[in-house]
Short mmCIF file of C-alpha atoms in Angstrom, two decimals:
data_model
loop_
_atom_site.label_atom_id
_atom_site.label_comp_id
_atom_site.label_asym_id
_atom_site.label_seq_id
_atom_site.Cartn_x
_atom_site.Cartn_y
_atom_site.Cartn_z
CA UNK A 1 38.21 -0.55 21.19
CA UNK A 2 38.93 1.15 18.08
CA UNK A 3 35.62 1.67 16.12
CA UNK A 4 34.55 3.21 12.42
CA UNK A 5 31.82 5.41 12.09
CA UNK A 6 30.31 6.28 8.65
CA UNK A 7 28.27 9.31 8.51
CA UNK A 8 29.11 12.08 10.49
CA UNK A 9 25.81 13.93 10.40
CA UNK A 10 23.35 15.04 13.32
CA UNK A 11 24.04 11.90 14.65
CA UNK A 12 26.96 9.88 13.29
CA UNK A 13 28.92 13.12 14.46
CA UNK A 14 27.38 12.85 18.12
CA UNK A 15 28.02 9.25 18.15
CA UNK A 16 31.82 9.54 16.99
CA UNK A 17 32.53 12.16 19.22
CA UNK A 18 30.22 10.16 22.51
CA UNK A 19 31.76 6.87 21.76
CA UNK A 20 35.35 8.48 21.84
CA UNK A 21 34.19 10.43 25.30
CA UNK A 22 33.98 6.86 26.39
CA UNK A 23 37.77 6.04 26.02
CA UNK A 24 37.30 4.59 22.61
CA UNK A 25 39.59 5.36 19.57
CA UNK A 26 37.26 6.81 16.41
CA UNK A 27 37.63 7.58 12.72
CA UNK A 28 35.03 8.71 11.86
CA UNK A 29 34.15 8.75 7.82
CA UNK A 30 32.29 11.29 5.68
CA UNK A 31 32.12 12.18 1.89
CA UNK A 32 32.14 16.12 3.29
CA UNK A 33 35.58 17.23 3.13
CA UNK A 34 34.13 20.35 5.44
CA UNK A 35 32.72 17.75 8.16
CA UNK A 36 36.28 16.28 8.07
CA UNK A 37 37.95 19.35 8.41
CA UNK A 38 35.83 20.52 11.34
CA UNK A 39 36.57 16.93 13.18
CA UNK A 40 40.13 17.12 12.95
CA UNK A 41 40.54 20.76 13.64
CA UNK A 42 38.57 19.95 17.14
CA UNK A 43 35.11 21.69 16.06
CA UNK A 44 31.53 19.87 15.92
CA UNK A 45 30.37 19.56 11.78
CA UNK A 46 27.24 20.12 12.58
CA UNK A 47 24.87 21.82 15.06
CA UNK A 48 23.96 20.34 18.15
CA UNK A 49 23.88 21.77 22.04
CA UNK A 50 27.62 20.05 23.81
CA UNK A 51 28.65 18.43 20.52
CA UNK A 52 31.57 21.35 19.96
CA UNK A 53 32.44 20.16 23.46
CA UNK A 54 32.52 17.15 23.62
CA UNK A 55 34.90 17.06 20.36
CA UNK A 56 37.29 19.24 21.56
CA UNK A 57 37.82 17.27 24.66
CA UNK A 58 38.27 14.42 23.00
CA UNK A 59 40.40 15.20 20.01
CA UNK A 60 43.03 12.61 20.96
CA UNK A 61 40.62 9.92 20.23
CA UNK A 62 38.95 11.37 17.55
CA UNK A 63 40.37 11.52 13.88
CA UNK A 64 38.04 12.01 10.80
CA UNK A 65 38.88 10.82 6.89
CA UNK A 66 37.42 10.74 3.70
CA UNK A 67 38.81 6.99 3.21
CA UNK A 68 35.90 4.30 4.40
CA UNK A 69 38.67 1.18 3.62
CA UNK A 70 41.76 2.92 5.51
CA UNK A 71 38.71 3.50 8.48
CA UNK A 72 37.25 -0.01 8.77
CA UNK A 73 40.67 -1.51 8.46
CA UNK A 74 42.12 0.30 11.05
CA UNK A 75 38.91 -0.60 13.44
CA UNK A 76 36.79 -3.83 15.06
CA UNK A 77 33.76 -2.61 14.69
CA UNK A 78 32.00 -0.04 11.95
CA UNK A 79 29.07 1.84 12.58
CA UNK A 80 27.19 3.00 9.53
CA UNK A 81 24.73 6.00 9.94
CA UNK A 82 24.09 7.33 6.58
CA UNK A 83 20.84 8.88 5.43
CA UNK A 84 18.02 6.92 3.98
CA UNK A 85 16.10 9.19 2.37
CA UNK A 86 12.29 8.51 1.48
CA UNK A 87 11.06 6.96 -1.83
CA UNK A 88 8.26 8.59 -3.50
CA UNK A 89 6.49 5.20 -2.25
CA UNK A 90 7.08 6.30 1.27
CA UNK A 91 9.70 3.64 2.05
CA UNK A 92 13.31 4.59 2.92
CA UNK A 93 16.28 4.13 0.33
CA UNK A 94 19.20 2.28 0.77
CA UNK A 95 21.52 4.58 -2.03
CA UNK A 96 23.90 6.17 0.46
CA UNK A 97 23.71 2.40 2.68
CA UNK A 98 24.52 0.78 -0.58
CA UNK A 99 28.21 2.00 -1.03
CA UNK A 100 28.90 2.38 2.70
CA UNK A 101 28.59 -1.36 2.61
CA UNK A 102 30.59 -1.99 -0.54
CA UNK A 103 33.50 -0.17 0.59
CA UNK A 104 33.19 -1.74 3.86
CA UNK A 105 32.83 -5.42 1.63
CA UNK A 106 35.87 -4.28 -0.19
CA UNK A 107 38.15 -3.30 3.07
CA UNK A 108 37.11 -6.40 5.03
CA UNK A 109 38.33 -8.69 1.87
CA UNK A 110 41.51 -7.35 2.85
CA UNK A 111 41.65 -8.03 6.57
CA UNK A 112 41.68 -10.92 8.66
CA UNK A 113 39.55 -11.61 12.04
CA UNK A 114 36.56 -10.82 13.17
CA UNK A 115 34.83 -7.81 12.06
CA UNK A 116 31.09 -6.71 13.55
CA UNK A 117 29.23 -4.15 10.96
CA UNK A 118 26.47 -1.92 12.43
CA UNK A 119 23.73 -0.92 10.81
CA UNK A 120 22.30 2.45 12.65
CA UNK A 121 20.62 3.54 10.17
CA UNK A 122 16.63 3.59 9.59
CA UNK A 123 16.08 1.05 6.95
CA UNK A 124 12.80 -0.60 6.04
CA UNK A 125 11.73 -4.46 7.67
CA UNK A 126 13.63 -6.86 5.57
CA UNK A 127 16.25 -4.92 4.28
CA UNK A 128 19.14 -6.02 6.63
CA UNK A 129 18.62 -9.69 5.44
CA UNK A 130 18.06 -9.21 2.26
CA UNK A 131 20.01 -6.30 0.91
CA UNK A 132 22.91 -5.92 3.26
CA UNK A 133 23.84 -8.77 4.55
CA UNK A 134 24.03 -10.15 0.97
CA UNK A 135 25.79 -7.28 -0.73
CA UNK A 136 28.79 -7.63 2.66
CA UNK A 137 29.33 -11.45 1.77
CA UNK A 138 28.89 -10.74 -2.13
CA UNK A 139 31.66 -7.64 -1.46
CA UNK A 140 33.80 -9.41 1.21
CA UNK A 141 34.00 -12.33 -0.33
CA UNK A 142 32.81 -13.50 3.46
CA UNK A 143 30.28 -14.90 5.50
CA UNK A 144 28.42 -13.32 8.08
CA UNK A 145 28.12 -14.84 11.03
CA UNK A 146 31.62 -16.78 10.96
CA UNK A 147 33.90 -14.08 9.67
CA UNK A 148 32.12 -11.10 10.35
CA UNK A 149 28.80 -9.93 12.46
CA UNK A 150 26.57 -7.81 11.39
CA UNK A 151 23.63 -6.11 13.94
CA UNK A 152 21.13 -3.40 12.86
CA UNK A 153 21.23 -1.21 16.28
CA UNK A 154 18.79 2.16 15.29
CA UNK A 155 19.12 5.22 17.72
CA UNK A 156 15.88 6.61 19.71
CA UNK A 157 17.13 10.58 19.35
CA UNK A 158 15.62 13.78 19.65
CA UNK A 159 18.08 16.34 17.96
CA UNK A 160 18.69 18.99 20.35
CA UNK A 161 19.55 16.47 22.87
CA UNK A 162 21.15 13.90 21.06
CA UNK A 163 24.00 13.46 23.36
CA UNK A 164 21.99 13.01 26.45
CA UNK A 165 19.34 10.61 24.23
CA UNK A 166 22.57 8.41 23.34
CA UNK A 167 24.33 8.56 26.57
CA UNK A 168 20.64 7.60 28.41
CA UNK A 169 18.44 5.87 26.93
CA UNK A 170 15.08 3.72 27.68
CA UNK A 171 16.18 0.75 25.55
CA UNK A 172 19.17 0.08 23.32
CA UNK A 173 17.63 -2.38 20.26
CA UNK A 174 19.71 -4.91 18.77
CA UNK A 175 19.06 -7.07 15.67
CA UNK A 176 21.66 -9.54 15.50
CA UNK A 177 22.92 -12.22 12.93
CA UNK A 178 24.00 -14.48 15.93
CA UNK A 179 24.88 -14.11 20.02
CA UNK A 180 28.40 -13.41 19.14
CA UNK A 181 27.71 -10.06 16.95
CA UNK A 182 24.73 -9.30 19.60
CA UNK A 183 26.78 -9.51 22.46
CA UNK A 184 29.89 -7.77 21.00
CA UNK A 185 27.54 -4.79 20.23
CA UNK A 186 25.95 -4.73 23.56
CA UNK A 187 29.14 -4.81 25.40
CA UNK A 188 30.03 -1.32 23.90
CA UNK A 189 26.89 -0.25 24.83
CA UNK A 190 28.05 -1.28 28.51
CA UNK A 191 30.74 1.45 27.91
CA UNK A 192 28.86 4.08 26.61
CA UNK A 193 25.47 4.52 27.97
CA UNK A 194 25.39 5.88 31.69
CA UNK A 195 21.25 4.64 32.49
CA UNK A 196 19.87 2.57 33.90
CA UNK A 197 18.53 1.28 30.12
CA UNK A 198 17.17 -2.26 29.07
CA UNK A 199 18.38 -4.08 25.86
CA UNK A 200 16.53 -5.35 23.36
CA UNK A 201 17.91 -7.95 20.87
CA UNK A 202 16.25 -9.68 18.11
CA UNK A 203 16.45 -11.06 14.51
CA UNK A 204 17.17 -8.07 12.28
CA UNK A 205 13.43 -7.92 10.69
CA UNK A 206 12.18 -7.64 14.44
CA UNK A 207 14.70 -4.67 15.06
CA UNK A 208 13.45 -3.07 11.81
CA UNK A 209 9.86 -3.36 12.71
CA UNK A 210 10.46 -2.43 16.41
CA UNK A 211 12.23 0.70 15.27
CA UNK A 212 8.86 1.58 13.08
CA UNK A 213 6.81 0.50 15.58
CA UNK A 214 7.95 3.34 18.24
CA UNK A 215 8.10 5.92 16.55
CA UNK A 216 4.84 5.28 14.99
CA UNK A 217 2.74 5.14 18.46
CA UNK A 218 4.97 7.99 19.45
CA UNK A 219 3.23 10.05 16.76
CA UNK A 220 -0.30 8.44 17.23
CA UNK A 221 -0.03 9.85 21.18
CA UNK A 222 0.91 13.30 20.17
CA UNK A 223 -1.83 12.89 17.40
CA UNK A 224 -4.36 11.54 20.01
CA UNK A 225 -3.19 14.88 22.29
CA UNK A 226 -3.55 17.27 19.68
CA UNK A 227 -7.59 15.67 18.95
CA UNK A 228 -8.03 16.44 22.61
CA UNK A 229 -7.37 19.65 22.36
CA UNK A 230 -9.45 20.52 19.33
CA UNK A 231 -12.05 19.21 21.29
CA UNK A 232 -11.44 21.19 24.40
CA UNK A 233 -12.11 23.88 22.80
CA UNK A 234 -15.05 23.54 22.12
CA UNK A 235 -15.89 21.94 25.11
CA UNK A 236 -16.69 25.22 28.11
CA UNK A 237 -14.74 24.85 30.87
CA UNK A 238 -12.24 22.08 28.99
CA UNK A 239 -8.61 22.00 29.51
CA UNK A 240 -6.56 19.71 27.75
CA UNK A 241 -3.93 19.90 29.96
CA UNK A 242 -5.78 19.00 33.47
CA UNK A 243 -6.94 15.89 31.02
CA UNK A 244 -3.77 15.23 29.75
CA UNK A 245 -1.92 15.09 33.20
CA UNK A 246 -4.43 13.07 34.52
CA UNK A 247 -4.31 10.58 31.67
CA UNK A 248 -0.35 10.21 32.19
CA UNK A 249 -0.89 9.31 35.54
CA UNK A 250 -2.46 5.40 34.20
CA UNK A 251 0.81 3.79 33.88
CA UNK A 252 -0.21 1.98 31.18
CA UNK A 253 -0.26 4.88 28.85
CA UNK A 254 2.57 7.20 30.63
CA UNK A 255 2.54 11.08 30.32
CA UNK A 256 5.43 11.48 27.41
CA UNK A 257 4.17 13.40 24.42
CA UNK A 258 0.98 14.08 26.02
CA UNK A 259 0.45 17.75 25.22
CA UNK A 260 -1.74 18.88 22.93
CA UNK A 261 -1.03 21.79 21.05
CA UNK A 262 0.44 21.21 17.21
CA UNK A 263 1.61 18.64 14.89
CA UNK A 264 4.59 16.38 14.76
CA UNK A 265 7.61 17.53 12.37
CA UNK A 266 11.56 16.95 12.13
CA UNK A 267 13.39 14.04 10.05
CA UNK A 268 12.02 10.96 11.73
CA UNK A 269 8.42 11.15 12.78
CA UNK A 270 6.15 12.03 10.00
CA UNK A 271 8.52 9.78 7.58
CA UNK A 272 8.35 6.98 9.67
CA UNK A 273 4.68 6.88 9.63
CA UNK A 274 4.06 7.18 6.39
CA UNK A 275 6.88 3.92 6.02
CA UNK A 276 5.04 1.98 7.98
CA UNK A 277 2.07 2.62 6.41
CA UNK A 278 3.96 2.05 2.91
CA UNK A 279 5.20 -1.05 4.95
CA UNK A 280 1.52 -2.22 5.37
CA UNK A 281 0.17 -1.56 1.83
CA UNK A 282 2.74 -3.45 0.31
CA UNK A 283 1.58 -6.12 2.30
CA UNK A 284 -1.99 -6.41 1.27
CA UNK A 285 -3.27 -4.46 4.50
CA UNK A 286 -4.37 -0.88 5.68
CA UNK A 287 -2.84 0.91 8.33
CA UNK A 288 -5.70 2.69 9.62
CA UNK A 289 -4.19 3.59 12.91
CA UNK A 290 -1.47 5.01 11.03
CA UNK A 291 -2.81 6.56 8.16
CA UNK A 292 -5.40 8.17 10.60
CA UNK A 293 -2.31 9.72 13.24
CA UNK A 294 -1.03 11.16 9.76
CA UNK A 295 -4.36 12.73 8.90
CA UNK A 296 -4.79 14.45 12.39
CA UNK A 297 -0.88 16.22 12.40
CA UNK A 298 -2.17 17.37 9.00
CA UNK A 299 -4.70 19.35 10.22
CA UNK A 300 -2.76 21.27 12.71
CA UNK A 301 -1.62 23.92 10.07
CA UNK A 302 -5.09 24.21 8.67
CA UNK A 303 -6.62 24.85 11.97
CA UNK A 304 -4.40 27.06 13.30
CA UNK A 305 -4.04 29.68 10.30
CA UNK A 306 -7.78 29.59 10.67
CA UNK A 307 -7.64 30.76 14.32
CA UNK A 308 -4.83 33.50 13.58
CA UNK A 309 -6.85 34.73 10.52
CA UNK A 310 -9.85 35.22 12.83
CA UNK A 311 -8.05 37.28 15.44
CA UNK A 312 -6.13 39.38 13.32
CA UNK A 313 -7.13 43.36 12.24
CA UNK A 314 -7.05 43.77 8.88
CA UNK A 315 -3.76 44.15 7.11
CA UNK A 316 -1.84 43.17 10.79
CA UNK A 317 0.99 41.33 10.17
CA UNK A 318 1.61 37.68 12.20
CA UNK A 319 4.61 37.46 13.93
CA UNK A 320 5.98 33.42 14.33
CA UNK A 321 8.32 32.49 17.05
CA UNK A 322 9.93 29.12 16.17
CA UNK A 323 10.62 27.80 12.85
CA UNK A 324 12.31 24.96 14.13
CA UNK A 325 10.66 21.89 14.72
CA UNK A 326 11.92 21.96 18.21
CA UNK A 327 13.65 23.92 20.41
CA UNK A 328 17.55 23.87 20.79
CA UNK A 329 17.62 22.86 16.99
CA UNK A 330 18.27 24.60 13.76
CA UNK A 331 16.56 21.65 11.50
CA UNK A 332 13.39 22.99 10.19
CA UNK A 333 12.11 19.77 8.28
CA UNK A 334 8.30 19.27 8.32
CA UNK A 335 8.35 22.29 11.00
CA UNK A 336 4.56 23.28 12.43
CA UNK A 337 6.35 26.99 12.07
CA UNK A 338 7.23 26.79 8.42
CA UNK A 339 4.38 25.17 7.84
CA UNK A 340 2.23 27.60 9.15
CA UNK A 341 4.17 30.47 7.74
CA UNK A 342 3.63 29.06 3.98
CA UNK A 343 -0.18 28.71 4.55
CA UNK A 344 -0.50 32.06 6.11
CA UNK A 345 1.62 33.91 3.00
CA UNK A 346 -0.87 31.92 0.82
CA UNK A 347 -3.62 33.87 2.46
CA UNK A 348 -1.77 37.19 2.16
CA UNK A 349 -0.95 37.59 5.27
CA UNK A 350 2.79 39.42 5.91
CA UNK A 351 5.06 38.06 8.09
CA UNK A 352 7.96 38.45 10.43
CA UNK A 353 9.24 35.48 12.00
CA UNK A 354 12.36 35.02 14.48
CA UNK A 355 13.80 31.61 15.85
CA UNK A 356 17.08 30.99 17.94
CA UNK A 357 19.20 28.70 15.68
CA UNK A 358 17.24 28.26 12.42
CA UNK A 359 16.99 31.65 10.62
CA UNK A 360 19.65 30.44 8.22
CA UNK A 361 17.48 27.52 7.03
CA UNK A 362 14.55 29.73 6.99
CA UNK A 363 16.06 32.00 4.61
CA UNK A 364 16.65 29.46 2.08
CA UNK A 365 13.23 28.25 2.10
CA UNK A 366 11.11 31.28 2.60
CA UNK A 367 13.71 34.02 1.23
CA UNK A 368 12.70 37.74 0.97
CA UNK A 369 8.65 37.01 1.36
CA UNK A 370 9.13 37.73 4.98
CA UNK A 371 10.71 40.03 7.52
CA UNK A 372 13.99 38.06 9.55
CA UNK A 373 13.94 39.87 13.32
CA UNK A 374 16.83 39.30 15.95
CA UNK A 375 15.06 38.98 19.19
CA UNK A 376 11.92 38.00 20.62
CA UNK A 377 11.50 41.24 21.45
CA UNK A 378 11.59 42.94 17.59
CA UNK A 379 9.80 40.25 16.43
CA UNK A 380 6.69 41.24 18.56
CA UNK A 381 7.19 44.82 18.00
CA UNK A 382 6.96 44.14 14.32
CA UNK A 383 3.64 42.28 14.82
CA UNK A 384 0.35 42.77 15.36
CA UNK A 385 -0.70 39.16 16.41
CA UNK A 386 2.53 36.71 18.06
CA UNK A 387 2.19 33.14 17.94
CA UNK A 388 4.39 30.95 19.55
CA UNK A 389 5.02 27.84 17.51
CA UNK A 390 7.29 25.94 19.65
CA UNK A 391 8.36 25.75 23.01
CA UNK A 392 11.44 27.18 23.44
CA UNK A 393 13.19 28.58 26.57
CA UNK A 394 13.72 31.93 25.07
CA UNK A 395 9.86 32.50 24.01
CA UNK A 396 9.77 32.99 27.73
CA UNK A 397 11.07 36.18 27.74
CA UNK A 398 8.29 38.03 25.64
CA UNK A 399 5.97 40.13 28.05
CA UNK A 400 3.01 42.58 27.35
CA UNK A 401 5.27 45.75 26.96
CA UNK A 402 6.80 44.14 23.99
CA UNK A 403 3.32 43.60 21.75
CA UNK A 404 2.28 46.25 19.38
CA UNK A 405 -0.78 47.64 20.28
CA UNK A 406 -0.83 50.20 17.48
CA UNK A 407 -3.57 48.66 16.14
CA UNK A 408 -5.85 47.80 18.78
CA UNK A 409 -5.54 45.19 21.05
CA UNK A 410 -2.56 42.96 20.64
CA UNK A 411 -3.28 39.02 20.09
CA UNK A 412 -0.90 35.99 21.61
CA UNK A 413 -1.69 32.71 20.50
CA UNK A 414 0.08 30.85 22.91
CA UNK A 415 0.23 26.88 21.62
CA UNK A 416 2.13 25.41 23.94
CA UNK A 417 0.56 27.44 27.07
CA UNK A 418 4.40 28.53 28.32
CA UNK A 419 3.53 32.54 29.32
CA UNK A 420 2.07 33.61 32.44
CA UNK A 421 -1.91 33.67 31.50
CA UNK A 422 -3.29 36.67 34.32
CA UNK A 423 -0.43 38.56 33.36
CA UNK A 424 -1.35 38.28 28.94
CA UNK A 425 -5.07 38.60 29.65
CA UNK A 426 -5.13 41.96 30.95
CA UNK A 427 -2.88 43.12 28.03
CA UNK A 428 -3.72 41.35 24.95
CA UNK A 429 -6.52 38.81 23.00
CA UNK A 430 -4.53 36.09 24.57
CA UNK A 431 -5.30 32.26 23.18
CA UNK A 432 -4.31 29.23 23.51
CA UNK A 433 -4.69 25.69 22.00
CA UNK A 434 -6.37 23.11 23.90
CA UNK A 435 -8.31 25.60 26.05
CA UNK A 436 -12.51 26.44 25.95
CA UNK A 437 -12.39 30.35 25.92
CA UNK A 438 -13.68 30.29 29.35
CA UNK A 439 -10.95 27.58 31.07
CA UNK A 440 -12.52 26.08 34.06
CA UNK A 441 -10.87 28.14 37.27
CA UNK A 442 -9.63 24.21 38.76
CA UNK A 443 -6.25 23.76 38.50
CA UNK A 444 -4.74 20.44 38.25
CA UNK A 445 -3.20 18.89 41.50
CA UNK A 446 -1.40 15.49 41.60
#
């Protein structure tokens, strides 16, 4: 099939360049004349682990352009996954979905047959029906349903493993204007996705609300995690993660995001909660659930500088590794690590900071106020106090004859519990989250 994608971000790229993996022909469509460039020249726009391979393979199939008519005229299908950036009311804006669709309108005036319009991206419950779908018939000169379909279809990503999220996933979610666009969608789904995935389809204001919905108990379990482990420590003999394992094991609330140790960040999670709370207000209700999940991941910052503060000899400097929200990521957006390193330079405290991919991003934010290290290793060297802010594969590497002892005892606060306890304690103040200072000596056994 030859299909249009608009938006060849973090994940229009992925999708472009996974879609053509699949045997499909792409254009894919972007107002970056860089991100074109890097499509057509066989490199990946942006950063994301396999993405620079799986566009070179597939250069054949995959042709970027600046022109959104030329793109959905030469297609049967046009995916549109644009940003939609949040109001200062909390709810996502349509401005960069608003001329997508008009020049999509405009280009489908001009051709004849059937047409099916996608709407990936996150939009707020009621704007498919009422602001798209209107705006493609008002542009068009068409109606939906008879001479073009339109779905809303929203992804369920992680970045850092986009590809694999797309190419596997738990559900694919359709909202549909009618079987025809529904099915049409979900057969190129058949095409892409290699799982074993269910599919969910819908009216669109179902789709919208579904795609709130998930993301929104997503963050209320990592939330409900993180409260645990607050509590464990102050509990003797706690351990949030014997309790957390054994809570996973109840099917009916499942071990994913289960791990306490620090807040949610990135580009979806804390902005979709706050939209569906927006989402409830302007409704005439409270979203206590939500607005108390939000409350919780704001603490995190608060109560960690408090910890490092405690531990750390006077003028010692705090070394953070991970200023991505993730691993395998450079996007640093709502980041528990950049978070933490602006409250602790508000307390004084100096810095030096290293993370795999986002340095870069860092920079721009936090500029000279800090020291940028290379390695795991300098960064601990340069520190009197390491705390590991996210759990990356390369934090692994740090061991006891890399911490600075020149100033007493070295300190580790550990978050996300990934170093080898016996062999920390008998060289440094090692801490965790989620842990009574005393853990219990039971280990957790399936």
């Amino acid at each position: 099939m030859n299909i249009s994608v608009i938006g060849l971000g973090k994940l229009g790229a992925v999708m472009a360049a996974l879609f053509a993996d699949r045997g499909h022909n792409i254009t894919g469509v972007d107002k970056n004349r860089a991100f074109i460039d890097a499509v057509n020249e066989g490199r990946a726009p942006v950063q994301e682990p396999g993405l620079p391979e799986l566009i070179g393979k597939n250069r054949e199939r995959l042709r970027a352009t600046l022109d959104t008519e030329g793109a959905v005229l030469a297609s049967d299908a046009t995916f549109i996954i644009v940003p939609t950036p949040s109001g200062p009311d909390g709810k996502f804006s349509l401005d960069y979905v608003r001329p997508a669709v008009e020049s999509i309108g405009n280009a489908l005036k001009r051709k004849s047959g059937y047409h099916l319009v996608v709407l990936s991206s996150t939009v707020m419950p009621g704007d498919t029906a009422g602001e798209v779908q209107p705006l493609l018939e008002a542009t068009s000169g068409k109606r939906c349903g008879a001479d073009f379909g339109l779905c809303y279809n929203p992804e369920f990503i992680a970045l850092g493993s986009v590809i694999r999220d797309m190419s596997r996933p738990d559900m694919v979610l359709i909202g549909e204007c009618d079987e025809r666009a529904g099915a049409m969608l979900a057969g190129i789904y058949q095409h892409v996705c290699e799982s074993d995935y269910k599919t969910a389809r819908m009216n669109f204001v179902n789709a919208e609300l579904t795609k709130l919905s998930v993301n929104t108990y997503v963050t209320t379990k990592i939330s409900y995690a993180n409260m645990l482990a607050d509590l464990c420590e102050r509990l003797p003999g706690a351990d949030v993660d014997t309790v957390t394992q054994a809570l996973g094991l109840d099917k009916r609330i499942g071990p994913k995001y289960l791990k306490g140790a620090l807040g949610y960040g990135g580009p979806c999670f804390p902005r979709d909660n706050v939209a569906f709370s927006a989402l409830a207000r302007s409704l005439g209700m409270e979203a206590i659930l939500a607005d108390a999940t939000q409350r919780i991941n704001h603490l995190q910052v608060p109560r960690l500088t408090s910890l490092i503060t405690s531990l750390l000899p006077d003028g010692g400097a705090v070394g953070i590794l991970g200023l991505a929200y993730k691993p395998a990521t450079n996007v640093i957006e709502e980041s528990q690590g950049m978070l933490l390193a602006e409250s602790l330079l508000k307390a004084g405290v100096p810095l030096v900071v290293y993370d795999p991919l986002a340095m870069d991003n860092a920079k721009a934010i936090l500029g000279a106020r800090i020291r940028y290290t290379s390695s795991v290793q300098e960064c601990a060297a340069a520190a009197h106090l390491i705390v590991i802010m996210n759990p990356a594969e390369e934090f692994r590497a740090l061991r006891p004859e890399h911490l600075n002892a020149e100033r007493g005892t070295p300190a580790v606060v550990d978050c996300w519990r990934i170093l080898p306890r016996q062999e920390f304690e008998s060289a440094a103040n090692y801490v965790t989250l989620g842990q009574a200072s005393a853990p219990s000596a039971r280990s957790f056994q399936a």
